[in-house]
C-alpha cells in the first residue's frame, strides 16, 4: 500500500487561493437590476451569444489579489460542454509565490477537466508524495478546503468562460458604452458597468468587443477577503482546437488524500 509522506500543515494546502483568484472575477449574478439602455443591452446580448458560440479561445491574463497573490496565466480553454483547457501559470508575487518557492517552482501547468482542476507541482512536492507531481482538486472536495464557500467556488471555476463577463454586465444598472478604442491593433467597442459583488460593494467590469461581436479584453475589479482583486484578460484565436489529457493516476496525488494523511512522528 502506498504511503504518503506529508506533514501538516503542508504548504500546498494554501494553494486554493489560486483557485479563488481564477474564479473570483466570475461571481454568480446577483439580484435583477433595471435593464440597461436598449441599444447597449442588444449589443451585449449579441456579444454574449457570439462569444459563447465560438466555444474556445487562447487567453492570457494577469491577476493580483491584495498581498496574497500576483500571477500570470496563458493557455487555451474550451467551453463546448464542461469547461476544459490548459493554462501555464506563473506566480510573480505575494504569499502564494513564496509558497510555490518552497515547493521548488514559481510556475506550474494547470489543467481544467470536467471532474477536477489539476496542478503540476515541482520536484520538492514530488519528493514528499512518493514521486507524484500533480495535485487533483476534485470540485466535489473543494468544500473541504474552502469551507461553506467551496461549492460556490467549484461552480465558478466551471463557469469561467469569457462570455460570462459579458453576461454579468447585463445585470448592471449603470452599464454604458464608453466609446470606440483600439486594443492590440484591433478596433473595438468599450463597455463599462458595476455588477453585484459578494459583499456590500459592487465589482467593476469593463469589456472590449470587436466587430465580430467577440470579447477581446476584459478588466474586472473587486474586493475579496484577501484584499483588492484586479484581473485583466485578453482573448484571441477563437475556435482554436483544445485537447486536454488527464494526468497519469500514478503521478497524481488527490488533495483529500494529502489533507487526511497523518503527519510523520
GROMACS .gro file of C-alpha atoms in nm:
model
  265
    1UNK     CA    1   0.000   0.000   0.000
    2UNK     CA    2   0.138   0.341  -0.099
    3UNK     CA    3   0.247   0.565   0.186
    4UNK     CA    4   0.209   0.940   0.167
    5UNK     CA    5   0.497   1.115   0.339
    6UNK     CA    6   0.347   1.453   0.418
    7UNK     CA    7   0.342   1.676   0.721
    8UNK     CA    8   0.057   1.912   0.804
    9UNK     CA    9   0.017   2.199   0.777
   10UNK     CA   10   0.163   2.141   0.431
   11UNK     CA   11   0.237   2.441   0.209
   12UNK     CA   12   0.025   2.315  -0.081
   13UNK     CA   13  -0.290   2.339   0.132
   14UNK     CA   14  -0.263   2.716   0.082
   15UNK     CA   15  -0.281   2.687  -0.297
   16UNK     CA   16  -0.662   2.709  -0.320
   17UNK     CA   17  -0.609   3.087  -0.306
   18UNK     CA   18  -0.506   3.043  -0.668
   19UNK     CA   19  -0.837   2.880  -0.746
   20UNK     CA   20  -1.014   3.167  -0.576
   21UNK     CA   21  -0.822   3.418  -0.786
   22UNK     CA   22  -0.902   3.237  -1.110
   23UNK     CA   23  -1.270   3.228  -1.022
   24UNK     CA   24  -1.323   3.540  -0.811
   25UNK     CA   25  -1.394   3.771  -1.100
   26UNK     CA   26  -1.669   3.549  -1.234
   27UNK     CA   27  -1.904   3.563  -0.937
   28UNK     CA   28  -2.261   3.450  -0.997
   29UNK     CA   29  -2.505   3.717  -1.099
   30UNK     CA   30  -2.690   3.887  -0.818
   31UNK     CA   31  -3.046   4.013  -0.796
   32UNK     CA   32  -3.208   4.163  -1.101
   33UNK     CA   33  -3.134   4.526  -1.181
   34UNK     CA   34  -3.305   4.770  -1.416
   35UNK     CA   35  -3.240   4.693  -1.781
   36UNK     CA   36  -2.956   4.885  -1.948
   37UNK     CA   37  -3.031   5.114  -2.240
   38UNK     CA   38  -3.187   4.912  -2.526
   39UNK     CA   39  -2.901   4.967  -2.771
   40UNK     CA   40  -2.639   4.870  -2.512
   41UNK     CA   41  -2.838   4.566  -2.399
   42UNK     CA   42  -2.878   4.448  -2.759
   43UNK     CA   43  -2.505   4.485  -2.826
   44UNK     CA   44  -2.412   4.297  -2.509
   45UNK     CA   45  -2.653   4.012  -2.582
   46UNK     CA   46  -2.506   3.972  -2.929
   47UNK     CA   47  -2.154   3.974  -2.783
   48UNK     CA   48  -2.252   3.711  -2.529
   49UNK     CA   49  -2.408   3.489  -2.796
   50UNK     CA   50  -2.116   3.523  -3.038
   51UNK     CA   51  -1.852   3.461  -2.774
   52UNK     CA   52  -2.043   3.164  -2.635
   53UNK     CA   53  -2.084   3.012  -2.982
   54UNK     CA   54  -1.710   3.047  -3.055
   55UNK     CA   55  -1.664   2.774  -2.791
   56UNK     CA   56  -1.286   2.812  -2.738
   57UNK     CA   57  -1.003   3.065  -2.736
   58UNK     CA   58  -0.647   3.143  -2.638
   59UNK     CA   59  -0.636   3.350  -2.319
   60UNK     CA   60  -0.366   3.543  -2.138
   61UNK     CA   61  -0.436   3.712  -1.807
   62UNK     CA   62  -0.282   3.888  -1.510
   63UNK     CA   63  -0.432   3.873  -1.162
   64UNK     CA   64  -0.350   4.045  -0.835
   65UNK     CA   65  -0.520   3.980  -0.501
   66UNK     CA   66  -0.403   4.200  -0.217
   67UNK     CA   67  -0.078   4.080  -0.064
   68UNK     CA   68  -0.172   3.717  -0.125
   69UNK     CA   69  -0.107   3.682  -0.494
   70UNK     CA   70   0.006   3.818  -0.826
   71UNK     CA   71   0.023   3.587  -1.124
   72UNK     CA   72   0.001   3.548  -1.499
   73UNK     CA   73  -0.178   3.273  -1.690
   74UNK     CA   74  -0.166   3.172  -2.057
   75UNK     CA   75  -0.325   2.890  -2.249
   76UNK     CA   76  -0.636   2.762  -2.423
   77UNK     CA   77  -0.984   2.698  -2.286
   78UNK     CA   78  -1.296   2.550  -2.437
   79UNK     CA   79  -1.650   2.584  -2.305
   80UNK     CA   80  -1.808   2.344  -2.555
   81UNK     CA   81  -1.965   2.140  -2.276
   82UNK     CA   82  -1.787   2.138  -1.938
   83UNK     CA   83  -1.501   2.387  -1.918
   84UNK     CA   84  -1.171   2.222  -2.012
   85UNK     CA   85  -0.830   2.358  -2.100
   86UNK     CA   86  -0.466   2.401  -2.011
   87UNK     CA   87  -0.304   2.709  -1.861
   88UNK     CA   88   0.057   2.788  -1.777
   89UNK     CA   89   0.052   2.985  -1.452
   90UNK     CA   90   0.344   3.190  -1.322
   91UNK     CA   91   0.343   3.337  -0.972
   92UNK     CA   92   0.511   3.676  -0.967
   93UNK     CA   93   0.450   3.795  -0.611
   94UNK     CA   94   0.256   3.767  -0.288
   95UNK     CA   95   0.245   3.497  -0.023
   96UNK     CA   96   0.136   3.234  -0.277
   97UNK     CA   97   0.458   3.290  -0.472
   98UNK     CA   98   0.650   3.225  -0.152
   99UNK     CA   99   0.454   2.904  -0.102
  100UNK     CA  100   0.543   2.795  -0.453
  101UNK     CA  101   0.911   2.872  -0.398
  102UNK     CA  102   0.908   2.636  -0.101
  103UNK     CA  103   0.768   2.372  -0.335
  104UNK     CA  104   1.052   2.425  -0.580
  105UNK     CA  105   0.893   2.629  -0.861
  106UNK     CA  106   0.705   2.956  -0.914
  107UNK     CA  107   0.527   2.829  -1.224
  108UNK     CA  108   0.303   2.535  -1.294
  109UNK     CA  109   0.077   2.380  -1.551
  110UNK     CA  110  -0.294   2.375  -1.470
  111UNK     CA  111  -0.549   2.155  -1.642
  112UNK     CA  112  -0.924   2.201  -1.624
  113UNK     CA  113  -1.118   1.878  -1.671
  114UNK     CA  114  -1.486   1.806  -1.607
  115UNK     CA  115  -1.422   1.640  -1.272
  116UNK     CA  116  -1.139   1.844  -1.126
  117UNK     CA  117  -0.867   2.105  -1.154
  118UNK     CA  118  -0.517   1.953  -1.181
  119UNK     CA  119  -0.196   2.139  -1.090
  120UNK     CA  120   0.155   2.016  -1.173
  121UNK     CA  121   0.392   2.093  -0.888
  122UNK     CA  122   0.771   2.097  -0.856
  123UNK     CA  123   1.024   1.835  -0.757
  124UNK     CA  124   1.010   1.933  -0.389
  125UNK     CA  125   0.642   1.838  -0.385
  126UNK     CA  126   0.717   1.513  -0.569
  127UNK     CA  127   0.981   1.431  -0.310
  128UNK     CA  128   0.714   1.445  -0.039
  129UNK     CA  129   0.449   1.246  -0.226
  130UNK     CA  130   0.631   0.934  -0.344
  131UNK     CA  131   0.736   1.091  -0.672
  132UNK     CA  132   0.397   1.225  -0.774
  133UNK     CA  133   0.396   1.564  -0.947
  134UNK     CA  134   0.026   1.651  -0.980
  135UNK     CA  135  -0.240   1.759  -0.729
  136UNK     CA  136  -0.601   1.681  -0.813
  137UNK     CA  137  -0.851   1.933  -0.674
  138UNK     CA  138  -1.182   1.749  -0.719
  139UNK     CA  139  -1.464   2.001  -0.747
  140UNK     CA  140  -1.671   1.791  -0.508
  141UNK     CA  141  -1.393   1.814  -0.248
  142UNK     CA  142  -1.335   2.190  -0.257
  143UNK     CA  143  -1.577   2.247   0.029
  144UNK     CA  144  -1.327   2.063   0.249
  145UNK     CA  145  -1.069   2.333   0.168
  146UNK     CA  146  -1.281   2.646   0.127
  147UNK     CA  147  -1.546   2.582   0.391
  148UNK     CA  148  -1.904   2.675   0.314
  149UNK     CA  149  -1.789   2.870   0.006
  150UNK     CA  150  -1.636   2.561  -0.152
  151UNK     CA  151  -1.937   2.453  -0.358
  152UNK     CA  152  -1.979   2.807  -0.488
  153UNK     CA  153  -1.607   2.822  -0.573
  154UNK     CA  154  -1.634   2.499  -0.772
  155UNK     CA  155  -1.932   2.636  -0.963
  156UNK     CA  156  -1.737   2.950  -1.052
  157UNK     CA  157  -1.434   2.755  -1.168
  158UNK     CA  158  -1.656   2.558  -1.404
  159UNK     CA  159  -1.804   2.880  -1.539
  160UNK     CA  160  -1.502   3.095  -1.624
  161UNK     CA  161  -1.565   3.114  -1.999
  162UNK     CA  162  -1.520   3.466  -2.143
  163UNK     CA  163  -1.886   3.520  -2.229
  164UNK     CA  164  -1.962   3.508  -1.854
  165UNK     CA  165  -1.816   3.859  -1.815
  166UNK     CA  166  -2.047   3.988  -2.087
  167UNK     CA  167  -2.343   3.820  -1.922
  168UNK     CA  168  -2.258   3.982  -1.591
  169UNK     CA  169  -2.273   4.327  -1.745
  170UNK     CA  170  -2.633   4.262  -1.844
  171UNK     CA  171  -2.709   4.256  -1.469
  172UNK     CA  172  -2.561   4.605  -1.427
  173UNK     CA  173  -2.787   4.903  -1.368
  174UNK     CA  174  -2.522   5.151  -1.484
  175UNK     CA  175  -2.366   4.975  -1.784
  176UNK     CA  176  -2.278   5.215  -2.064
  177UNK     CA  177  -2.095   5.234  -2.392
  178UNK     CA  178  -1.769   5.417  -2.329
  179UNK     CA  179  -1.667   5.452  -2.693
  180UNK     CA  180  -1.455   5.320  -2.977
  181UNK     CA  181  -1.095   5.228  -2.897
  182UNK     CA  182  -0.805   5.013  -3.017
  183UNK     CA  183  -0.680   4.703  -2.834
  184UNK     CA  184  -0.365   4.538  -2.970
  185UNK     CA  185  -0.428   4.680  -3.313
  186UNK     CA  186  -0.797   4.585  -3.329
  187UNK     CA  187  -1.080   4.839  -3.335
  188UNK     CA  188  -1.317   4.760  -3.051
  189UNK     CA  189  -1.611   4.900  -2.858
  190UNK     CA  190  -1.562   4.957  -2.485
  191UNK     CA  191  -1.845   4.894  -2.236
  192UNK     CA  192  -1.830   4.951  -1.860
  193UNK     CA  193  -2.052   4.893  -1.559
  194UNK     CA  194  -2.082   4.785  -1.197
  195UNK     CA  195  -2.218   4.443  -1.112
  196UNK     CA  196  -2.336   4.280  -0.788
  197UNK     CA  197  -2.049   4.168  -0.566
  198UNK     CA  198  -2.001   3.923  -0.281
  199UNK     CA  199  -2.030   4.194  -0.015
  200UNK     CA  200  -2.186   4.538   0.007
  201UNK     CA  201  -1.969   4.684  -0.265
  202UNK     CA  202  -2.014   4.609  -0.632
  203UNK     CA  203  -1.746   4.500  -0.874
  204UNK     CA  204  -1.650   4.695  -1.185
  205UNK     CA  205  -1.644   4.519  -1.521
  206UNK     CA  206  -1.500   4.665  -1.843
  207UNK     CA  207  -1.510   4.474  -2.170
  208UNK     CA  208  -1.389   4.543  -2.523
  209UNK     CA  209  -1.575   4.380  -2.814
  210UNK     CA  210  -1.460   4.361  -3.178
  211UNK     CA  211  -1.663   4.396  -3.499
  212UNK     CA  212  -1.742   4.023  -3.494
  213UNK     CA  213  -1.908   4.068  -3.154
  214UNK     CA  214  -1.631   3.871  -2.983
  215UNK     CA  215  -1.480   3.964  -2.650
  216UNK     CA  216  -1.120   4.085  -2.696
  217UNK     CA  217  -1.037   4.214  -2.348
  218UNK     CA  218  -1.188   4.234  -2.002
  219UNK     CA  219  -1.089   4.405  -1.678
  220UNK     CA  220  -1.270   4.314  -1.356
  221UNK     CA  221  -1.206   4.472  -1.018
  222UNK     CA  222  -1.348   4.396  -0.676
  223UNK     CA  223  -1.262   4.302  -0.321
  224UNK     CA  224  -1.202   3.966  -0.156
  225UNK     CA  225  -1.117   3.863   0.197
  226UNK     CA  226  -0.752   3.871   0.085
  227UNK     CA  227  -0.777   4.230  -0.040
  228UNK     CA  228  -0.835   4.420  -0.363
  229UNK     CA  229  -0.855   4.198  -0.669
  230UNK     CA  230  -0.788   4.301  -1.029
  231UNK     CA  231  -0.796   4.067  -1.326
  232UNK     CA  232  -0.715   4.164  -1.685
  233UNK     CA  233  -0.757   3.911  -1.966
  234UNK     CA  234  -0.708   3.914  -2.342
  235UNK     CA  235  -0.876   3.666  -2.578
  236UNK     CA  236  -0.784   3.566  -2.933
  237UNK     CA  237  -0.784   3.270  -3.173
  238UNK     CA  238  -1.149   3.190  -3.112
  239UNK     CA  239  -1.237   2.840  -3.227
  240UNK     CA  240  -0.887   2.704  -3.157
  241UNK     CA  241  -0.865   2.329  -3.104
  242UNK     CA  242  -0.825   2.238  -2.737
  243UNK     CA  243  -0.712   1.891  -2.629
  244UNK     CA  244  -0.657   1.813  -2.261
  245UNK     CA  245  -0.537   1.484  -2.114
  246UNK     CA  246  -0.593   1.374  -1.757
  247UNK     CA  247  -0.256   1.339  -1.578
  248UNK     CA  248  -0.150   0.979  -1.510
  249UNK     CA  249  -0.312   0.839  -1.197
  250UNK     CA  250   0.023   0.710  -1.077
  251UNK     CA  251   0.168   1.061  -1.094
  252UNK     CA  252  -0.125   1.231  -0.919
  253UNK     CA  253  -0.192   1.298  -0.551
  254UNK     CA  254  -0.550   1.376  -0.453
  255UNK     CA  255  -0.598   1.680  -0.232
  256UNK     CA  256  -0.826   1.485   0.000
  257UNK     CA  257  -0.556   1.223   0.048
  258UNK     CA  258  -0.299   1.493   0.130
  259UNK     CA  259  -0.525   1.661   0.384
  260UNK     CA  260  -0.619   1.337   0.555
  261UNK     CA  261  -0.268   1.190   0.569
  262UNK     CA  262  -0.129   1.153   0.919
  263UNK     CA  263   0.184   1.359   0.989
  264UNK     CA  264   0.507   1.174   1.049
  265UNK     CA  265   0.604   1.139   1.412
   0.00000   0.00000   0.00000
